[in-house]
Amino acid sequence: MMLTISMAKCISATKNGSFKTSDLKLANPLTYDDMVFLSEYLRRTPLTDLELSLYVTEENLRGLIELSKVISKNNQLTRLKFAIEGSEIHLRSRDNLIFSVMNYFSNRQVRAMYHLIYDALVNMVKGKPLLSQLVVDLEPIETPASTSQSYRFAKNLQKSPLLHTLDLNFAVEKNANLPILDKTNPNTTLVDLRLRGMSFGKDVLHSLKQTHGLRILMLDDMLFEASDISLLDHILKSNTCLMLLTMTNTNIGQIASPQLINSLKHCSKLAYLDLSRNNLSRLNIDELCTYLAHNPENLLELDLTHNAYMADDAHKLAQALTHTKQIEKLIIDYNYIENEGVQSIIELLKSNRQITSISMSHNCRYGLSNDTINALCSFLKDPECQLEELNFVQKTTIDQFKMLGDAIMANSSLVTVNLNFHTDTIFGIIYKIQIQEHIDGLEPLIDRFFKQIKTTDPEPLLEAQSPVKEHIPLKEDLFSVQKTDKKNEPIENELYSPQLN
């Protein structure tokens, strides 16, 4: 047998009914024999918490099915995590006509191998009445789950009524049915729901209509239709305790969705709102500003990264956030707000002292104007400046960077700073060190160097002594006498020095 694990390693990775493959601390992927050995160990070990993170190879894939069958027989699991960290199996490109035929048959084998992974997932979640937390991350898998696999997986989940955390990250085929929750009975146990990569899954939103206790809802990398907006509106209205809402990498920017933004007002406890990468633009900025102008009482953070907002949109956003009392962090990176929009955000920071963290980077395609730099520098030098975190990576000249650096070193509130430090120049590197020393509250390195020179006691210099002359006695001398210089020789030496007859 080709084993890289042992009984001792498996026992050390088992603690209080919990087993994690990451605690095996392996340098290489598990082999087929490892999978067989692990299956037998898990079959004999009572577990309630299992975390299985694997690097898939053609060899160990054969043992994954056996392992999944063992996991399916454990009906005491309360927490299960299944993640693919990487894979040596990949689809080949068919762009090259010469190799397209060979790649076609190779890709068929790859799809068949990926099919086994989804079958293993379906087996793992079978018969889990006590399951309360499920995390599935199959992002490296390059093919989606089939329609039948998606449906069987969802039906198995319906038999786990105690689920309060559900995190799914894998692709499904177009028009695949994915009723992850029972549509007939209200669900009040599910608190944390995160769905990623399920762009074509049907029945997902329909089943979420029954949720009433969600506090975290994440929908990432999904394509919605116009008919889905009313379903999302119903979900937000039903889950009034929602605290974190993330809708990223979607197409809601292309859909007329005022109803969706307006439904946010029903989530009175919403503290974190992430609408990044949705291609939001002036088509839907008014609805968002209307929501923000009503002063959401618990909203702390707003993320609008990677959208298509312009300078006018930034001005409207700044006006809407002026009187928002609770917001502390605003992220508006990678928008086309240019100098006028950046200046509007700076004015917002002056008027709303609750905002302690601002991130506006890569907003000016043609570089910042000196007026914008001066406005930001004057705000940073203000003794009442409240900023603790500043992310401002923009196209700047060396002179503009120096102005920003001087303003930051005159500021006493900043804790974190990220700029375009011009590290391709010696000046930029030195100035970055000085800025970081100021942020960290350290004494400047140059001042410390000179202070050390001044406080170090110099070593005393040795006094110069007169050279000593030696007298080489002659053969006829009766006594060998060594004489020194008369200037340094005491007078009494002359009186008592031996005399020759």
PDB file of N, CA and C in Angstrom, residues 8-91:
ATOM      1  N   ALA A   8      -1.603   7.284  13.699  1.00  0.00           N
ATOM      2  CA  ALA A   8      -1.225   8.343  14.645  1.00  0.00           C
ATOM      3  C   ALA A   8      -1.645   9.715  14.130  1.00  0.00           C
ATOM      4  N   LYS A   9      -1.463   9.961  12.830  1.00  0.00           N
ATOM      5  CA  LYS A   9      -1.872  11.250  12.266  1.00  0.00           C
ATOM      6  C   LYS A   9      -3.385  11.418  12.313  1.00  0.00           C
ATOM      7  N   CYS A  10      -4.107  10.361  12.025  1.00  0.00           N
ATOM      8  CA  CYS A  10      -5.572  10.447  12.060  1.00  0.00           C
ATOM      9  C   CYS A  10      -6.072  10.707  13.472  1.00  0.00           C
ATOM     10  N   ILE A  11      -5.438  10.066  14.447  1.00  0.00           N
ATOM     11  CA  ILE A  11      -5.854  10.282  15.837  1.00  0.00           C
ATOM     12  C   ILE A  11      -5.557  11.710  16.270  1.00  0.00           C
ATOM     13  N   SER A  12      -4.397  12.247  15.849  1.00  0.00           N
ATOM     14  CA  SER A  12      -4.060  13.628  16.216  1.00  0.00           C
ATOM     15  C   SER A  12      -4.980  14.640  15.541  1.00  0.00           C
ATOM     16  N   ALA A  13      -5.564  14.265  14.386  1.00  0.00           N
ATOM     17  CA  ALA A  13      -6.491  15.163  13.687  1.00  0.00           C
ATOM     18  C   ALA A  13      -7.915  15.043  14.204  1.00  0.00           C
ATOM     19  N   THR A  14      -8.141  14.155  15.164  1.00  0.00           N
ATOM     20  CA  THR A  14      -9.469  13.953  15.752  1.00  0.00           C
ATOM     21  C   THR A  14      -9.495  14.533  17.157  1.00  0.00           C
ATOM     22  N   LYS A  15     -10.402  15.479  17.369  1.00  0.00           N
ATOM     23  CA  LYS A  15     -10.497  16.133  18.676  1.00  0.00           C
ATOM     24  C   LYS A  15     -11.967  16.353  19.019  1.00  0.00           C
ATOM     25  N   ASN A  16     -12.399  15.744  20.103  1.00  0.00           N
ATOM     26  CA  ASN A  16     -13.754  15.954  20.622  1.00  0.00           C
ATOM     27  C   ASN A  16     -14.829  15.713  19.562  1.00  0.00           C
ATOM     28  N   GLY A  17     -14.710  14.602  18.859  1.00  0.00           N
ATOM     29  CA  GLY A  17     -15.698  14.262  17.846  1.00  0.00           C
ATOM     30  C   GLY A  17     -15.581  15.052  16.568  1.00  0.00           C
ATOM     31  N   SER A  18     -14.441  15.715  16.360  1.00  0.00           N
ATOM     32  CA  SER A  18     -14.222  16.530  15.164  1.00  0.00           C
ATOM     33  C   SER A  18     -12.981  16.035  14.438  1.00  0.00           C
ATOM     34  N   PHE A  19     -13.078  15.952  13.101  1.00  0.00           N
ATOM     35  CA  PHE A  19     -11.947  15.519  12.286  1.00  0.00           C
ATOM     36  C   PHE A  19     -11.761  16.502  11.138  1.00  0.00           C
ATOM     37  N   LYS A  20     -10.495  16.943  10.954  1.00  0.00           N
ATOM     38  CA  LYS A  20     -10.154  17.869   9.879  1.00  0.00           C
ATOM     39  C   LYS A  20      -8.958  17.319   9.115  1.00  0.00           C
ATOM     40  N   THR A  21      -9.090  17.227   7.799  1.00  0.00           N
ATOM     41  CA  THR A  21      -7.967  16.756   6.992  1.00  0.00           C
ATOM     42  C   THR A  21      -6.815  17.752   7.003  1.00  0.00           C
ATOM     43  N   SER A  22      -7.101  19.024   7.252  1.00  0.00           N
ATOM     44  CA  SER A  22      -6.029  20.016   7.313  1.00  0.00           C
ATOM     45  C   SER A  22      -5.084  19.754   8.476  1.00  0.00           C
ATOM     46  N   ASP A  23      -5.583  19.088   9.534  1.00  0.00           N
ATOM     47  CA  ASP A  23      -4.733  18.765  10.681  1.00  0.00           C
ATOM     48  C   ASP A  23      -3.817  17.581  10.418  1.00  0.00           C
ATOM     49  N   LEU A  24      -3.991  16.896   9.283  1.00  0.00           N
ATOM     50  CA  LEU A  24      -3.062  15.827   8.926  1.00  0.00           C
ATOM     51  C   LEU A  24      -1.706  16.378   8.514  1.00  0.00           C
ATOM     52  N   LYS A  25      -1.686  17.642   8.073  1.00  0.00           N
ATOM     53  CA  LYS A  25      -0.441  18.342   7.734  1.00  0.00           C
ATOM     54  C   LYS A  25       0.376  17.551   6.715  1.00  0.00           C
ATOM     55  N   LEU A  26      -0.254  17.322   5.566  1.00  0.00           N
ATOM     56  CA  LEU A  26       0.387  16.553   4.508  1.00  0.00           C
ATOM     57  C   LEU A  26       1.046  17.474   3.501  1.00  0.00           C
ATOM     58  N   ALA A  27       2.200  17.047   3.000  1.00  0.00           N
ATOM     59  CA  ALA A  27       2.902  17.826   1.985  1.00  0.00           C
ATOM     60  C   ALA A  27       2.430  17.485   0.580  1.00  0.00           C
ATOM     61  N   ASN A  28       1.836  16.314   0.394  1.00  0.00           N
ATOM     62  CA  ASN A  28       1.396  15.850  -0.915  1.00  0.00           C
ATOM     63  C   ASN A  28      -0.076  15.453  -0.858  1.00  0.00           C
ATOM     64  N   PRO A  29      -0.757  15.409  -2.014  1.00  0.00           N
ATOM     65  CA  PRO A  29      -2.167  14.984  -2.025  1.00  0.00           C
ATOM     66  C   PRO A  29      -2.323  13.551  -1.533  1.00  0.00           C
ATOM     67  N   LEU A  30      -3.501  13.264  -1.023  1.00  0.00           N
ATOM     68  CA  LEU A  30      -3.807  11.909  -0.580  1.00  0.00           C
ATOM     69  C   LEU A  30      -3.810  10.949  -1.769  1.00  0.00           C
ATOM     70  N   THR A  31      -3.301   9.754  -1.552  1.00  0.00           N
ATOM     71  CA  THR A  31      -3.310   8.725  -2.583  1.00  0.00           C
ATOM     72  C   THR A  31      -4.598   7.903  -2.484  1.00  0.00           C
ATOM     73  N   TYR A  32      -4.757   6.983  -3.415  1.00  0.00           N
ATOM     74  CA  TYR A  32      -5.929   6.104  -3.367  1.00  0.00           C
ATOM     75  C   TYR A  32      -5.915   5.260  -2.096  1.00  0.00           C
ATOM     76  N   ASP A  33      -4.748   4.746  -1.737  1.00  0.00           N
ATOM     77  CA  ASP A  33      -4.649   3.945  -0.514  1.00  0.00           C
ATOM     78  C   ASP A  33      -4.948   4.790   0.720  1.00  0.00           C
ATOM     79  N   ASP A  34      -4.557   6.065   0.682  1.00  0.00           N
ATOM     80  CA  ASP A  34      -4.898   6.962   1.790  1.00  0.00           C
ATOM     81  C   ASP A  34      -6.407   7.106   1.925  1.00  0.00           C
ATOM     82  N   MET A  35      -7.094   7.243   0.804  1.00  0.00           N
ATOM     83  CA  MET A  35      -8.548   7.400   0.835  1.00  0.00           C
ATOM     84  C   MET A  35      -9.224   6.150   1.397  1.00  0.00           C
ATOM     85  N   VAL A  36      -8.713   4.987   1.023  1.00  0.00           N
ATOM     86  CA  VAL A  36      -9.277   3.741   1.551  1.00  0.00           C
ATOM     87  C   VAL A  36      -9.022   3.646   3.051  1.00  0.00           C
ATOM     88  N   PHE A  37      -7.798   3.977   3.463  1.00  0.00           N
ATOM     89  CA  PHE A  37      -7.462   3.940   4.891  1.00  0.00           C
ATOM     90  C   PHE A  37      -8.314   4.940   5.672  1.00  0.00           C
ATOM     91  N   LEU A  38      -8.481   6.154   5.113  1.00  0.00           N
ATOM     92  CA  LEU A  38      -9.281   7.180   5.784  1.00  0.00           C
ATOM     93  C   LEU A  38     -10.747   6.765   5.871  1.00  0.00           C
ATOM     94  N   SER A  39     -11.250   6.108   4.839  1.00  0.00           N
ATOM     95  CA  SER A  39     -12.637   5.634   4.861  1.00  0.00           C
ATOM     96  C   SER A  39     -12.850   4.643   5.997  1.00  0.00           C
ATOM     97  N   GLU A  40     -11.904   3.728   6.154  1.00  0.00           N
ATOM     98  CA  GLU A  40     -12.028   2.738   7.226  1.00  0.00           C
ATOM     99  C   GLU A  40     -11.915   3.397   8.597  1.00  0.00           C
ATOM    100  N   TYR A  41     -11.043   4.395   8.713  1.00  0.00           N
ATOM    101  CA  TYR A  41     -10.903   5.091  10.001  1.00  0.00           C
ATOM    102  C   TYR A  41     -12.182   5.844  10.359  1.00  0.00           C
ATOM    103  N   LEU A  42     -12.760   6.556   9.381  1.00  0.00           N
ATOM    104  CA  LEU A  42     -13.983   7.312   9.654  1.00  0.00           C
ATOM    105  C   LEU A  42     -15.172   6.385   9.913  1.00  0.00           C
ATOM    106  N   ARG A  43     -15.151   5.208   9.337  1.00  0.00           N
ATOM    107  CA  ARG A  43     -16.240   4.264   9.570  1.00  0.00           C
ATOM    108  C   ARG A  43     -16.240   3.781  11.016  1.00  0.00           C
ATOM    109  N   ARG A  44     -15.064   3.687  11.624  1.00  0.00           N
ATOM    110  CA  ARG A  44     -14.943   3.179  12.983  1.00  0.00           C
ATOM    111  C   ARG A  44     -14.938   4.287  14.040  1.00  0.00           C
ATOM    112  N   THR A  45     -14.885   5.555  13.613  1.00  0.00           N
ATOM    113  CA  THR A  45     -14.753   6.666  14.561  1.00  0.00           C
ATOM    114  C   THR A  45     -16.049   7.454  14.620  1.00  0.00           C
ATOM    115  N   PRO A  46     -16.673   7.583  15.783  1.00  0.00           N
ATOM    116  CA  PRO A  46     -17.890   8.411  15.887  1.00  0.00           C
ATOM    117  C   PRO A  46     -17.544   9.893  15.791  1.00  0.00           C
ATOM    118  N   LEU A  47     -18.159  10.563  14.838  1.00  0.00           N
ATOM    119  CA  LEU A  47     -17.875  11.981  14.602  1.00  0.00           C
ATOM    120  C   LEU A  47     -19.178  12.765  14.512  1.00  0.00           C
ATOM    121  N   THR A  48     -19.104  14.007  14.955  1.00  0.00           N
ATOM    122  CA  THR A  48     -20.214  14.944  14.762  1.00  0.00           C
ATOM    123  C   THR A  48     -19.795  16.141  13.919  1.00  0.00           C
ATOM    124  N   ASP A  49     -18.491  16.287  13.686  1.00  0.00           N
ATOM    125  CA  ASP A  49     -17.964  17.430  12.938  1.00  0.00           C
ATOM    126  C   ASP A  49     -16.900  16.910  11.987  1.00  0.00           C
ATOM    127  N   LEU A  50     -17.099  17.122  10.686  1.00  0.00           N
ATOM    128  CA  LEU A  50     -16.170  16.607   9.680  1.00  0.00           C
ATOM    129  C   LEU A  50     -15.832  17.710   8.690  1.00  0.00           C
ATOM    130  N   GLU A  51     -14.532  17.913   8.497  1.00  0.00           N
ATOM    131  CA  GLU A  51     -14.047  18.892   7.516  1.00  0.00           C
ATOM    132  C   GLU A  51     -13.123  18.172   6.551  1.00  0.00           C
ATOM    133  N   LEU A  52     -13.539  18.094   5.299  1.00  0.00           N
ATOM    134  CA  LEU A  52     -12.823  17.333   4.281  1.00  0.00           C
ATOM    135  C   LEU A  52     -12.370  18.291   3.178  1.00  0.00           C
ATOM    136  N   SER A  53     -11.079  18.617   3.172  1.00  0.00           N
ATOM    137  CA  SER A  53     -10.495  19.499   2.159  1.00  0.00           C
ATOM    138  C   SER A  53      -9.470  18.690   1.377  1.00  0.00           C
ATOM    139  N   LEU A  54      -9.659  18.588   0.056  1.00  0.00           N
ATOM    140  CA  LEU A  54      -8.855  17.685  -0.756  1.00  0.00           C
ATOM    141  C   LEU A  54      -8.267  18.386  -1.963  1.00  0.00           C
ATOM    142  N   TYR A  55      -7.106  17.880  -2.386  1.00  0.00           N
ATOM    143  CA  TYR A  55      -6.552  18.202  -3.695  1.00  0.00           C
ATOM    144  C   TYR A  55      -6.803  16.980  -4.576  1.00  0.00           C
ATOM    145  N   VAL A  56      -7.550  17.177  -5.649  1.00  0.00           N
ATOM    146  CA  VAL A  56      -8.031  16.052  -6.453  1.00  0.00           C
ATOM    147  C   VAL A  56      -6.977  15.636  -7.474  1.00  0.00           C
ATOM    148  N   THR A  57      -6.733  14.339  -7.530  1.00  0.00           N
ATOM    149  CA  THR A  57      -5.894  13.741  -8.567  1.00  0.00           C
ATOM    150  C   THR A  57      -6.670  12.596  -9.214  1.00  0.00           C
ATOM    151  N   GLU A  58      -6.169  12.123 -10.333  1.00  0.00           N
ATOM    152  CA  GLU A  58      -6.830  10.992 -10.991  1.00  0.00           C
ATOM    153  C   GLU A  58      -6.790   9.748 -10.111  1.00  0.00           C
ATOM    154  N   GLU A  59      -5.768   9.650  -9.280  1.00  0.00           N
ATOM    155  CA  GLU A  59      -5.631   8.463  -8.433  1.00  0.00           C
ATOM    156  C   GLU A  59      -6.606   8.484  -7.260  1.00  0.00           C
ATOM    157  N   ASN A  60      -6.600   9.596  -6.495  1.00  0.00           N
ATOM    158  CA  ASN A  60      -7.432   9.585  -5.284  1.00  0.00           C
ATOM    159  C   ASN A  60      -8.916   9.777  -5.585  1.00  0.00           C
ATOM    160  N   LEU A  61      -9.236  10.168  -6.825  1.00  0.00           N
ATOM    161  CA  LEU A  61     -10.642  10.351  -7.178  1.00  0.00           C
ATOM    162  C   LEU A  61     -11.414   9.035  -7.098  1.00  0.00           C
ATOM    163  N   ARG A  62     -10.727   7.938  -7.365  1.00  0.00           N
ATOM    164  CA  ARG A  62     -11.386   6.624  -7.296  1.00  0.00           C
ATOM    165  C   ARG A  62     -11.783   6.274  -5.866  1.00  0.00           C
ATOM    166  N   GLY A  63     -11.022   6.775  -4.905  1.00  0.00           N
ATOM    167  CA  GLY A  63     -11.340   6.488  -3.512  1.00  0.00           C
ATOM    168  C   GLY A  63     -12.322   7.458  -2.899  1.00  0.00           C
ATOM    169  N   LEU A  64     -12.620   8.574  -3.605  1.00  0.00           N
ATOM    170  CA  LEU A  64     -13.539   9.566  -3.053  1.00  0.00           C
ATOM    171  C   LEU A  64     -14.957   9.020  -2.937  1.00  0.00           C
ATOM    172  N   ILE A  65     -15.371   8.224  -3.908  1.00  0.00           N
ATOM    173  CA  ILE A  65     -16.719   7.653  -3.855  1.00  0.00           C
ATOM    174  C   ILE A  65     -16.869   6.738  -2.642  1.00  0.00           C
ATOM    175  N   GLU A  66     -15.855   5.912  -2.379  1.00  0.00           N
ATOM    176  CA  GLU A  66     -15.913   5.032  -1.206  1.00  0.00           C
ATOM    177  C   GLU A  66     -15.969   5.848   0.078  1.00  0.00           C
ATOM    178  N   LEU A  67     -15.211   6.929   0.115  1.00  0.00           N
ATOM    179  CA  LEU A  67     -15.219   7.786   1.298  1.00  0.00           C
ATOM    180  C   LEU A  67     -16.578   8.442   1.490  1.00  0.00           C
ATOM    181  N   SER A  68     -17.203   8.878   0.391  1.00  0.00           N
ATOM    182  CA  SER A  68     -18.510   9.531   0.498  1.00  0.00           C
ATOM    183  C   SER A  68     -19.583   8.566   0.985  1.00  0.00           C
ATOM    184  N   LYS A  69     -19.469   7.299   0.626  1.00  0.00           N
ATOM    185  CA  LYS A  69     -20.444   6.312   1.092  1.00  0.00           C
ATOM    186  C   LYS A  69     -20.341   6.106   2.600  1.00  0.00           C
ATOM    187  N   VAL A  70     -19.116   6.157   3.114  1.00  0.00           N
ATOM    188  CA  VAL A  70     -18.937   6.038   4.561  1.00  0.00           C
ATOM    189  C   VAL A  70     -19.540   7.245   5.268  1.00  0.00           C
ATOM    190  N   ILE A  71     -19.326   8.438   4.705  1.00  0.00           N
ATOM    191  CA  ILE A  71     -19.868   9.653   5.319  1.00  0.00           C
ATOM    192  C   ILE A  71     -21.394   9.647   5.280  1.00  0.00           C
ATOM    193  N   SER A  72     -21.968   9.102   4.212  1.00  0.00           N
ATOM    194  CA  SER A  72     -23.430   9.084   4.101  1.00  0.00           C
ATOM    195  C   SER A  72     -24.077   8.240   5.193  1.00  0.00           C
ATOM    196  N   LYS A  73     -23.346   7.284   5.745  1.00  0.00           N
ATOM    197  CA  LYS A  73     -23.904   6.420   6.786  1.00  0.00           C
ATOM    198  C   LYS A  73     -23.811   7.031   8.177  1.00  0.00           C
ATOM    199  N   ASN A  74     -23.137   8.154   8.299  1.00  0.00           N
ATOM    200  CA  ASN A  74     -23.028   8.824   9.598  1.00  0.00           C
ATOM    201  C   ASN A  74     -24.193   9.797   9.734  1.00  0.00           C
ATOM    202  N   ASN A  75     -25.205   9.411  10.484  1.00  0.00           N
ATOM    203  CA  ASN A  75     -26.387  10.264  10.651  1.00  0.00           C
ATOM    204  C   ASN A  75     -26.308  11.144  11.890  1.00  0.00           C
ATOM    205  N   GLN A  76     -25.116  11.189  12.522  1.00  0.00           N
ATOM    206  CA  GLN A  76     -24.931  12.017  13.710  1.00  0.00           C
ATOM    207  C   GLN A  76     -24.185  13.316  13.409  1.00  0.00           C
ATOM    208  N   LEU A  77     -23.817  13.518  12.165  1.00  0.00           N
ATOM    209  CA  LEU A  77     -23.064  14.728  11.821  1.00  0.00           C
ATOM    210  C   LEU A  77     -23.923  15.972  12.021  1.00  0.00           C
ATOM    211  N   THR A  78     -23.331  16.963  12.678  1.00  0.00           N
ATOM    212  CA  THR A  78     -23.985  18.263  12.835  1.00  0.00           C
ATOM    213  C   THR A  78     -23.302  19.340  12.001  1.00  0.00           C
ATOM    214  N   ARG A  79     -22.060  19.092  11.633  1.00  0.00           N
ATOM    215  CA  ARG A  79     -21.325  20.062  10.817  1.00  0.00           C
ATOM    216  C   ARG A  79     -20.516  19.308   9.769  1.00  0.00           C
ATOM    217  N   LEU A  80     -20.622  19.763   8.512  1.00  0.00           N
ATOM    218  CA  LEU A  80     -19.926  19.111   7.407  1.00  0.00           C
ATOM    219  C   LEU A  80     -19.381  20.170   6.461  1.00  0.00           C
ATOM    220  N   LYS A  81     -18.095  20.028   6.141  1.00  0.00           N
ATOM    221  CA  LYS A  81     -17.464  20.898   5.147  1.00  0.00           C
ATOM    222  C   LYS A  81     -16.756  20.021   4.128  1.00  0.00           C
ATOM    223  N   PHE A  82     -17.064  20.269   2.851  1.00  0.00           N
ATOM    224  CA  PHE A  82     -16.435  19.548   1.750  1.00  0.00           C
ATOM    225  C   PHE A  82     -15.898  20.582   0.775  1.00  0.00           C
ATOM    226  N   ALA A  83     -14.579  20.618   0.619  1.00  0.00           N
ATOM    227  CA  ALA A  83     -13.946  21.634  -0.224  1.00  0.00           C
ATOM    228  C   ALA A  83     -12.889  20.982  -1.101  1.00  0.00           C
ATOM    229  N   ILE A  84     -12.826  21.430  -2.351  1.00  0.00           N
ATOM    230  CA  ILE A  84     -11.767  21.032  -3.277  1.00  0.00           C
ATOM    231  C   ILE A  84     -10.773  22.187  -3.346  1.00  0.00           C
ATOM    232  N   GLU A  85      -9.576  21.963  -2.816  1.00  0.00           N
ATOM    233  CA  GLU A  85      -8.572  23.025  -2.771  1.00  0.00           C
ATOM    234  C   GLU A  85      -7.877  23.215  -4.111  1.00  0.00           C
ATOM    235  N   GLY A  86      -7.815  22.190  -4.909  1.00  0.00           N
ATOM    236  CA  GLY A  86      -7.168  22.268  -6.209  1.00  0.00           C
ATOM    237  C   GLY A  86      -7.343  20.962  -6.954  1.00  0.00           C
ATOM    238  N   SER A  87      -6.949  20.972  -8.221  1.00  0.00           N
ATOM    239  CA  SER A  87      -7.134  19.778  -9.039  1.00  0.00           C
ATOM    240  C   SER A  87      -6.058  19.717 -10.107  1.00  0.00           C
ATOM    241  N   GLU A  88      -5.578  18.503 -10.346  1.00  0.00           N
ATOM    242  CA  GLU A  88      -4.649  18.306 -11.457  1.00  0.00           C
ATOM    243  C   GLU A  88      -5.392  17.958 -12.740  1.00  0.00           C
ATOM    244  N   ILE A  89      -6.707  17.866 -12.650  1.00  0.00           N
ATOM    245  CA  ILE A  89      -7.544  17.515 -13.797  1.00  0.00           C
ATOM    246  C   ILE A  89      -8.118  18.798 -14.383  1.00  0.00           C
ATOM    247  N   HIS A  90      -7.881  19.041 -15.663  1.00  0.00           N
ATOM    248  CA  HIS A  90      -8.346  20.277 -16.292  1.00  0.00           C
ATOM    249  C   HIS A  90      -8.849  19.991 -17.705  1.00  0.00           C
ATOM    250  N   LEU A  91      -9.809  20.797 -18.109  1.00  0.00           N
ATOM    251  CA  LEU A  91     -10.288  20.738 -19.488  1.00  0.00           C
ATOM    252  C   LEU A  91      -9.253  21.347 -20.414  1.00  0.00           C
TER     253      LEU A  91
END
